[in-house]
PDB file as gemmi writes it, atoms N, CA and C in Angstrom:
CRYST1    1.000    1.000    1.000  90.00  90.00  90.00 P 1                      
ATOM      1  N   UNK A   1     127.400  67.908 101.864  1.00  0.00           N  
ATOM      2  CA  UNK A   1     126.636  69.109 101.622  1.00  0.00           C  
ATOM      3  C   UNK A   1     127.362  70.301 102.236  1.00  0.00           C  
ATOM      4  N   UNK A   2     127.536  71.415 101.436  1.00  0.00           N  
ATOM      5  CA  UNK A   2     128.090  72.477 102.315  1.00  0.00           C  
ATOM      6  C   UNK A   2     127.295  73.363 102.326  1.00  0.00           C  
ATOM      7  N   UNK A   3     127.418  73.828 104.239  1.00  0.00           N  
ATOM      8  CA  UNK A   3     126.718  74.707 104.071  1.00  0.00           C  
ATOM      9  C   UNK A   3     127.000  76.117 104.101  1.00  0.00           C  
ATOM     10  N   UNK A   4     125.749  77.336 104.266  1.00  0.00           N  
ATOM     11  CA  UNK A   4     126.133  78.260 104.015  1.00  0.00           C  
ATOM     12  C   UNK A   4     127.059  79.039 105.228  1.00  0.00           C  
ATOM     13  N   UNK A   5     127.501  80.033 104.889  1.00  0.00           N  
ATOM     14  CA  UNK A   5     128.463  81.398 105.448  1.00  0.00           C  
ATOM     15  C   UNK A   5     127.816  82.670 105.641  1.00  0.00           C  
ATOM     16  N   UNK A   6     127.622  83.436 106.636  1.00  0.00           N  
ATOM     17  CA  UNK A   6     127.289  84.310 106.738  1.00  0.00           C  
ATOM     18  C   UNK A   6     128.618  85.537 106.456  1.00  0.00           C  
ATOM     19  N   UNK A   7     128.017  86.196 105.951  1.00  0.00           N  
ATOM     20  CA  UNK A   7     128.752  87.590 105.423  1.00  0.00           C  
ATOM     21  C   UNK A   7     130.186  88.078 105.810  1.00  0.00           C  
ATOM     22  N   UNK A   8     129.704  88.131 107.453  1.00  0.00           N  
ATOM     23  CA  UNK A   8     130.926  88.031 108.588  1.00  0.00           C  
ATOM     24  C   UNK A   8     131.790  87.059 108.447  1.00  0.00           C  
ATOM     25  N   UNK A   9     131.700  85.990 108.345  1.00  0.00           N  
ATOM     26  CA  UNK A   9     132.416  85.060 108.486  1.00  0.00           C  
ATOM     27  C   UNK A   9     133.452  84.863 107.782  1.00  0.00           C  
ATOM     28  N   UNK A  10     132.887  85.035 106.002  1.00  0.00           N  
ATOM     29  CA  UNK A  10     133.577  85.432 104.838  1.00  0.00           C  
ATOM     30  C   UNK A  10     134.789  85.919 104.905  1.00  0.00           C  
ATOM     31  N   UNK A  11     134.239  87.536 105.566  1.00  0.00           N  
ATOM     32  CA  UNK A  11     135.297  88.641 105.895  1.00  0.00           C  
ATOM     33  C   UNK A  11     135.762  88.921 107.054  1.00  0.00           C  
ATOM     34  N   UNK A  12     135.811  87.799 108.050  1.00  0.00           N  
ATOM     35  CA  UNK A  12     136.770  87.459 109.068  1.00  0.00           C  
ATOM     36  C   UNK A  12     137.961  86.486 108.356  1.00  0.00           C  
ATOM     37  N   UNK A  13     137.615  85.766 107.408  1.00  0.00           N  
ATOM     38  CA  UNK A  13     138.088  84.866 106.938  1.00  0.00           C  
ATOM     39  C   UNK A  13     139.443  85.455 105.609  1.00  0.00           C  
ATOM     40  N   UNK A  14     138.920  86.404 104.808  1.00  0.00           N  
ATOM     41  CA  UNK A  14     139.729  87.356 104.262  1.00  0.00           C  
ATOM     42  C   UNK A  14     140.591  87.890 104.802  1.00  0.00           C  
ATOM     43  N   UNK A  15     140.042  88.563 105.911  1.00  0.00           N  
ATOM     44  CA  UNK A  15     141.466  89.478 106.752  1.00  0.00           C  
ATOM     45  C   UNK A  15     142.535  88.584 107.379  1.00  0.00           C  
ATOM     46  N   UNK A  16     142.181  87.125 107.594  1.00  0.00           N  
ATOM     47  CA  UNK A  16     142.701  86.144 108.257  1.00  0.00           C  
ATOM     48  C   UNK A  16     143.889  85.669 107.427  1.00  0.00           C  
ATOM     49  N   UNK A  17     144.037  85.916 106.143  1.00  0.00           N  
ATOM     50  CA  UNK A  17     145.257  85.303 105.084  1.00  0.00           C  
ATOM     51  C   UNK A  17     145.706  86.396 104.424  1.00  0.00           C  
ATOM     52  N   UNK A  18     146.365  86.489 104.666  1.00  0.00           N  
ATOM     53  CA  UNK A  18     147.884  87.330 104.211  1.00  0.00           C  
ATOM     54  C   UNK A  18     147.808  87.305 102.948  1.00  0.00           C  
ATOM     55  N   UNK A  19     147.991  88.753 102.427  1.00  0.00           N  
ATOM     56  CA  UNK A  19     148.068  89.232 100.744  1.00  0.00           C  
ATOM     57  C   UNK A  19     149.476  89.305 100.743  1.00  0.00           C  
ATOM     58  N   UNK A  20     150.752  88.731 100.132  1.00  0.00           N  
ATOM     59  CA  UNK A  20     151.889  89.418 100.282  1.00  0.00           C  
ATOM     60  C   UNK A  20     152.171  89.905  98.710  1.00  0.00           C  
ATOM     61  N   UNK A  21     152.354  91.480  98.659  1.00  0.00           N  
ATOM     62  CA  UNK A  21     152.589  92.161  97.865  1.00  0.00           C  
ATOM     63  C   UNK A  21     154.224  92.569  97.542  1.00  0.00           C  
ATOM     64  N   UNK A  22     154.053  93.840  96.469  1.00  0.00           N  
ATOM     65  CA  UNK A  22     155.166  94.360  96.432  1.00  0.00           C  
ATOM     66  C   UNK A  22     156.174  94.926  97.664  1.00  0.00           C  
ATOM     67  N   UNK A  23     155.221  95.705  98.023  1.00  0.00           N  
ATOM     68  CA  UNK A  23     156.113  96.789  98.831  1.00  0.00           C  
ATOM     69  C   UNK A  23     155.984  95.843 100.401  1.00  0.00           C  
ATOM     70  N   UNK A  24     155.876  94.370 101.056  1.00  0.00           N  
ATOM     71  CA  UNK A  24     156.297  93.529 101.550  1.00  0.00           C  
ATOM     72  C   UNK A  24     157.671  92.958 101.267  1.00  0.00           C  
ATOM     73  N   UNK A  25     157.389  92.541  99.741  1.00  0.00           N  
ATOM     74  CA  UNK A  25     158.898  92.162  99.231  1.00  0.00           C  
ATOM     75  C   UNK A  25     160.400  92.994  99.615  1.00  0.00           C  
ATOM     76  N   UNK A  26     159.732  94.274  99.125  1.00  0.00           N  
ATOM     77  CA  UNK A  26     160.526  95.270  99.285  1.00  0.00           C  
ATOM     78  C   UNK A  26     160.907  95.462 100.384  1.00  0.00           C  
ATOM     79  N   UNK A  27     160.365  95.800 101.548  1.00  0.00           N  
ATOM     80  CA  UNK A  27     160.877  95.721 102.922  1.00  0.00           C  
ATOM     81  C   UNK A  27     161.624  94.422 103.621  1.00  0.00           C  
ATOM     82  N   UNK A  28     160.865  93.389 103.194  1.00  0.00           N  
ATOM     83  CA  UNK A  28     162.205  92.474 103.417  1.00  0.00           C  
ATOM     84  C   UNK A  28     162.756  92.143 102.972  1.00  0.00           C  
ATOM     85  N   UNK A  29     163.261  92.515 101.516  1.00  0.00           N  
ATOM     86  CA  UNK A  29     164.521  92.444 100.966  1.00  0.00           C  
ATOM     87  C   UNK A  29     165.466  93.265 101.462  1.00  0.00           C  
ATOM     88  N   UNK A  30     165.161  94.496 102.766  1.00  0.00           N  
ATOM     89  CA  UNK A  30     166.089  94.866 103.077  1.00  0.00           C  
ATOM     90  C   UNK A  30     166.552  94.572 104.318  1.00  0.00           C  
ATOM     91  N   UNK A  31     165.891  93.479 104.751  1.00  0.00           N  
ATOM     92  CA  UNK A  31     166.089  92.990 106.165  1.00  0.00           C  
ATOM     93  C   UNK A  31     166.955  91.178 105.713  1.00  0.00           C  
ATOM     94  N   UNK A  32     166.690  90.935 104.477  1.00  0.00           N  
ATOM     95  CA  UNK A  32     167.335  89.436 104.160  1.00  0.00           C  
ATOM     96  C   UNK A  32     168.970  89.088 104.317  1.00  0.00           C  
ATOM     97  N   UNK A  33     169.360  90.069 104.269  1.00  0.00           N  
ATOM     98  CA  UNK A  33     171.070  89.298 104.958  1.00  0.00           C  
ATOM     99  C   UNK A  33     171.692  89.978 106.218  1.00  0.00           C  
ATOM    100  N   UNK A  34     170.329  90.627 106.931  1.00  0.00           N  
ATOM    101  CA  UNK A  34     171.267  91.429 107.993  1.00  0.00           C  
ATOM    102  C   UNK A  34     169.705  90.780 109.502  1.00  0.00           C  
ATOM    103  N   UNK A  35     170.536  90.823 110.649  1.00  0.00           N  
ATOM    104  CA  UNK A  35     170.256  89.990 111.539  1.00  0.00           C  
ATOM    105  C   UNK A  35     169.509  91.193 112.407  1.00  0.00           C  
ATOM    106  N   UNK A  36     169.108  92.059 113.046  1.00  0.00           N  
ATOM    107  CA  UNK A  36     168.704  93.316 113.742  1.00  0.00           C  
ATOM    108  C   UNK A  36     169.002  94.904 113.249  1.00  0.00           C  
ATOM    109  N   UNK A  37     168.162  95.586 112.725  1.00  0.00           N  
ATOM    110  CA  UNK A  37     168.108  96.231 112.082  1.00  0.00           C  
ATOM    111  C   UNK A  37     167.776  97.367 112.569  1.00  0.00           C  
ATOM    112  N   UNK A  38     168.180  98.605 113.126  1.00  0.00           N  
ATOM    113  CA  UNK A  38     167.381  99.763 113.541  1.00  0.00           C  
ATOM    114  C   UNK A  38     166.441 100.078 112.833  1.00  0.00           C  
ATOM    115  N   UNK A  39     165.342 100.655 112.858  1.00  0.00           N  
ATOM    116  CA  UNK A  39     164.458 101.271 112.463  1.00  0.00           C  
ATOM    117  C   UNK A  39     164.216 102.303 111.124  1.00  0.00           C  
ATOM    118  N   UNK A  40     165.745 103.090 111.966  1.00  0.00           N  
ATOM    119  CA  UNK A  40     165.763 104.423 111.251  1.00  0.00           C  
ATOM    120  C   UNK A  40     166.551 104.169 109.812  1.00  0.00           C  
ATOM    121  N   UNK A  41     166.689 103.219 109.940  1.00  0.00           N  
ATOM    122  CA  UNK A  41     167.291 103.003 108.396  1.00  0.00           C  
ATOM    123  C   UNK A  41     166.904 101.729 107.687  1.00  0.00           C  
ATOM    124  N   UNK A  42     165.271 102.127 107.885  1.00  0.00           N  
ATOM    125  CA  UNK A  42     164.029 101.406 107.453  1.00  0.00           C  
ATOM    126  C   UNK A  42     163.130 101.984 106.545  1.00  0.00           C  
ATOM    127  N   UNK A  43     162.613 102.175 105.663  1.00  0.00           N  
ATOM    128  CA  UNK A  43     161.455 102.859 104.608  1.00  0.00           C  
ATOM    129  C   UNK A  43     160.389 103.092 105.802  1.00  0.00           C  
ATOM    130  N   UNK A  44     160.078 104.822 105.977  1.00  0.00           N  
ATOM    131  CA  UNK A  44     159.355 105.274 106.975  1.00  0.00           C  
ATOM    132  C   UNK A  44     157.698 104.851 106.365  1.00  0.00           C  
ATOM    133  N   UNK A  45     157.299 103.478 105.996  1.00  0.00           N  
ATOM    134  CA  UNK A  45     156.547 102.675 105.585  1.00  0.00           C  
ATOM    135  C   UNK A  45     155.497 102.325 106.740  1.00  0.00           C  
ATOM    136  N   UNK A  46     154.594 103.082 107.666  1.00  0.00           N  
ATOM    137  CA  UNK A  46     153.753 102.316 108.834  1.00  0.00           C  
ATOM    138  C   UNK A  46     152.893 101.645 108.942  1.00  0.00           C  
ATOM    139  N   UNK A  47     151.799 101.386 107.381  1.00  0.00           N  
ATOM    140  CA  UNK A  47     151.180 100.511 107.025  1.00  0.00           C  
ATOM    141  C   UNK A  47     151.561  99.262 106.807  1.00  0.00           C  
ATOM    142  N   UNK A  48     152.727  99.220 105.904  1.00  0.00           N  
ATOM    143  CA  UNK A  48     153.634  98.360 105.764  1.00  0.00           C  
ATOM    144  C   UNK A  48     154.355  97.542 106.543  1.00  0.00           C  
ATOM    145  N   UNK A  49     154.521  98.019 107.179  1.00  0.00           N  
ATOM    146  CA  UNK A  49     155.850  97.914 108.939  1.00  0.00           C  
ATOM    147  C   UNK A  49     154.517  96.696 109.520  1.00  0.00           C  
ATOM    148  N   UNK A  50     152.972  97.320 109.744  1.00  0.00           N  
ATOM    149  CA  UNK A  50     152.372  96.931 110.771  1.00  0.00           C  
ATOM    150  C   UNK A  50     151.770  96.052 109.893  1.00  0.00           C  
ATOM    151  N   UNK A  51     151.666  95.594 108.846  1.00  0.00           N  
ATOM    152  CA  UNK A  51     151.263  94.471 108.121  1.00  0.00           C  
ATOM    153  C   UNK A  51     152.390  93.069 108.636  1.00  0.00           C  
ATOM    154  N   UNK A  52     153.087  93.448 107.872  1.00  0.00           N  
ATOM    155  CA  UNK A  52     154.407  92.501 108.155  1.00  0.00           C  
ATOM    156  C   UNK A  52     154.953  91.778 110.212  1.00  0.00           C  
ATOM    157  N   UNK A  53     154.031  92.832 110.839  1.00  0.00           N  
ATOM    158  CA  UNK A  53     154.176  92.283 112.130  1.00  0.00           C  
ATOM    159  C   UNK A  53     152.663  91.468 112.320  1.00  0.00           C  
ATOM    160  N   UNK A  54     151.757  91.687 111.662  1.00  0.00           N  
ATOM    161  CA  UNK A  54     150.375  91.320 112.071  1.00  0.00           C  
ATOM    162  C   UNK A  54     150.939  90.197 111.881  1.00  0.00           C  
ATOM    163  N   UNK A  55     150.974  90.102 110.407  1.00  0.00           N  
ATOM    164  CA  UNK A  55     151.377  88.401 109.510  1.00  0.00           C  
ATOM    165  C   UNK A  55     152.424  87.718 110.271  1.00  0.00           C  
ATOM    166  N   UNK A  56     153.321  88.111 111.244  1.00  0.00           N  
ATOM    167  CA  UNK A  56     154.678  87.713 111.532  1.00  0.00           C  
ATOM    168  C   UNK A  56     155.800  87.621 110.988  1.00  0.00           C  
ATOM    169  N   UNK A  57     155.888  88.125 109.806  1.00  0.00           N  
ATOM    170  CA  UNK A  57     156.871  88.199 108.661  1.00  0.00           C  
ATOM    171  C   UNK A  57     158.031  88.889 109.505  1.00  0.00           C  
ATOM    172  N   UNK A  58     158.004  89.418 110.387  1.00  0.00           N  
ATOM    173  CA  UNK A  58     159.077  90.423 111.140  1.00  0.00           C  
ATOM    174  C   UNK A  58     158.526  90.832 112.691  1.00  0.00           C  
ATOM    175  N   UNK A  59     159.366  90.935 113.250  1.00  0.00           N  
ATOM    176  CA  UNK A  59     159.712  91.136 114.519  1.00  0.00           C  
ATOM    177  C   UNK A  59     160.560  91.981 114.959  1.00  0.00           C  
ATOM    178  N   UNK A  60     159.835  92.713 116.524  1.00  0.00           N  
ATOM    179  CA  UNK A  60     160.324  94.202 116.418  1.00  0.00           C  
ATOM    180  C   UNK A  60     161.000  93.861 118.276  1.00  0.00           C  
ATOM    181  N   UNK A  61     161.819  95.154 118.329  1.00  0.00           N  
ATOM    182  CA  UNK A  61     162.179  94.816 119.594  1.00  0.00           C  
ATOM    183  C   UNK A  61     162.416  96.204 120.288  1.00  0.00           C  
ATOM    184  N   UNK A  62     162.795  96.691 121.649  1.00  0.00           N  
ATOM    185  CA  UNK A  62     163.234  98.042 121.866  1.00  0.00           C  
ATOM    186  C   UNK A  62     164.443  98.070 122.656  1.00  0.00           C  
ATOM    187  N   UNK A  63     165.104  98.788 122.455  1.00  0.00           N  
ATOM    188  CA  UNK A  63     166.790  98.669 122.552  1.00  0.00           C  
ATOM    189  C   UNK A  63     167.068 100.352 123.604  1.00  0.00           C  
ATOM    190  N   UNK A  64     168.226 100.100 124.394  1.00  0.00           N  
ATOM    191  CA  UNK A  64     168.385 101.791 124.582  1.00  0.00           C  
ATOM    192  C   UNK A  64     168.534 102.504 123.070  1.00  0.00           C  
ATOM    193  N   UNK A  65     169.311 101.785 122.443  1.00  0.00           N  
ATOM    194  CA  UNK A  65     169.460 102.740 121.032  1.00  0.00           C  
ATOM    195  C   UNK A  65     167.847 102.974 119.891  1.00  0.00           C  
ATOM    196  N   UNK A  66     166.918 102.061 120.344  1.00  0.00           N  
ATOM    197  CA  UNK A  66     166.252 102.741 119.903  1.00  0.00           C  
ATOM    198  C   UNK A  66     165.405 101.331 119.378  1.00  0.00           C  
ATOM    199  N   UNK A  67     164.259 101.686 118.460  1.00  0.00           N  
ATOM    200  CA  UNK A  67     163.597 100.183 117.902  1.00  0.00           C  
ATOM    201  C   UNK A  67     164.408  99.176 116.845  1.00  0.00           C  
ATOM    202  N   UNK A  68     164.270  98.390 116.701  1.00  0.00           N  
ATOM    203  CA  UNK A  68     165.055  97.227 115.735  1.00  0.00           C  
ATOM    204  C   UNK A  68     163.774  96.366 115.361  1.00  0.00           C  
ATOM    205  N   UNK A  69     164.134  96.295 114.171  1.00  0.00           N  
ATOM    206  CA  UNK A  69     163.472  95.188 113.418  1.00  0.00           C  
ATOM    207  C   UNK A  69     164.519  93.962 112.686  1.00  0.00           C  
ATOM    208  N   UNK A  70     163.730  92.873 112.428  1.00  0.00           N  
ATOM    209  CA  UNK A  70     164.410  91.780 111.662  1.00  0.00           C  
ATOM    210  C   UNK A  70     163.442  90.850 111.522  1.00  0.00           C  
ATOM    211  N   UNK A  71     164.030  89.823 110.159  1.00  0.00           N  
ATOM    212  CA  UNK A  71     162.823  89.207 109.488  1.00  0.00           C  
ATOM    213  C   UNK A  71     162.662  87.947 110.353  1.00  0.00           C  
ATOM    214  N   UNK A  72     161.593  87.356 110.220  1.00  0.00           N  
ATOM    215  CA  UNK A  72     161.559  85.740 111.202  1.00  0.00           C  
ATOM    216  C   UNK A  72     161.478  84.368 109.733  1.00  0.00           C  
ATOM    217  N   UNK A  73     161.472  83.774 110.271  1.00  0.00           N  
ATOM    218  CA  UNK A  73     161.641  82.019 109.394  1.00  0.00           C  
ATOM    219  C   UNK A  73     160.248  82.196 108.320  1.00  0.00           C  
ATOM    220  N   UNK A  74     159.096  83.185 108.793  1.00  0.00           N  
ATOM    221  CA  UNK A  74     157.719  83.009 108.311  1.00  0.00           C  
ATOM    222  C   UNK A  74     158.031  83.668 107.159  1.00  0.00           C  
ATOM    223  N   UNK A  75     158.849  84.626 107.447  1.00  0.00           N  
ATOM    224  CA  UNK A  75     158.784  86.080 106.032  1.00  0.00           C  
ATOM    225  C   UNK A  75     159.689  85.774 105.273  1.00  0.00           C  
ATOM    226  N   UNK A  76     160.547  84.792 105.503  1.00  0.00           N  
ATOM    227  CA  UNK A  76     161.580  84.403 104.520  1.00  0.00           C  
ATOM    228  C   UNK A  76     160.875  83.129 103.823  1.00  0.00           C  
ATOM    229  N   UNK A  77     160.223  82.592 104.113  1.00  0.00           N  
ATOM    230  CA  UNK A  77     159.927  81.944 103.436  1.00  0.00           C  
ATOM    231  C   UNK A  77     158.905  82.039 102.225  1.00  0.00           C  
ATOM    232  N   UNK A  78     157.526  83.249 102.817  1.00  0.00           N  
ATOM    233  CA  UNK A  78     156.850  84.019 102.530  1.00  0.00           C  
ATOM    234  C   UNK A  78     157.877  85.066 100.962  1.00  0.00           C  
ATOM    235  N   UNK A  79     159.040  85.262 101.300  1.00  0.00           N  
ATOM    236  CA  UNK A  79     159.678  85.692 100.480  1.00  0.00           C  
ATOM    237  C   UNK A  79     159.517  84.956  99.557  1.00  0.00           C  
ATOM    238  N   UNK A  80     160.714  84.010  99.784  1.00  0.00           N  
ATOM    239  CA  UNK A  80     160.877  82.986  98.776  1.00  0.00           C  
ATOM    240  C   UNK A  80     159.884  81.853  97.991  1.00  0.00           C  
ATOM    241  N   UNK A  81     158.860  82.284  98.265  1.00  0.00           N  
ATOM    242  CA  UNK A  81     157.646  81.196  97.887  1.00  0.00           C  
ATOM    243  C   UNK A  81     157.544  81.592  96.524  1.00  0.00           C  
ATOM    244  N   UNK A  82     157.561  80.904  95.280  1.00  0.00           N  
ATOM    245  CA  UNK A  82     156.708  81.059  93.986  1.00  0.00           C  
ATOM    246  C   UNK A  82     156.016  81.689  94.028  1.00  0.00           C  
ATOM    247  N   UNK A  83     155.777  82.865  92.810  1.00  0.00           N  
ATOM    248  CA  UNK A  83     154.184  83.452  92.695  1.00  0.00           C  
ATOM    249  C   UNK A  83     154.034  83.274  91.227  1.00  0.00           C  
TER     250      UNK A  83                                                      
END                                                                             
């Protein structure tokens, strides 16, 4: 028997799984053959940027030269998955 869900739960449960879209693809297709990446020569994307770190798709770091990003094992695969 299953039972019921309250409303909340639903939509804790939604925000909990990852939509991966276009403009995901897009950002890590520009992180897929290069290993640490500055920032600044990143799509000034901050919705985007902070999706891809929620999900773990990418990982950020801080450098004297400044922030770096690069993709992790999750977002490449996340890439490469069938849709």
């Amino acid at each position: 028997m299953q039972t019921e869900r309250s409303l909340e739960t639903i939509l804790q449960d939604q925000k909990r799984s990852p939509v991966f879209n276009q403009y995901h693809r897009q950002f890590l297709n520009l992180l897929r053959d290069v290993d640490w990446i500055t920032s600044t020569k990143l799509p000034d994307t901050p919705r985007t940027t902070l999706a891809l770190l929620r999900n773990g798709w990418i990982e950020r770091r801080s450098t004297k030269t400044g922030i770096e990003c690069r993709m992790t094992e999750a977002g490449l695969r996340e890439l490469y998955q069938p849709r």
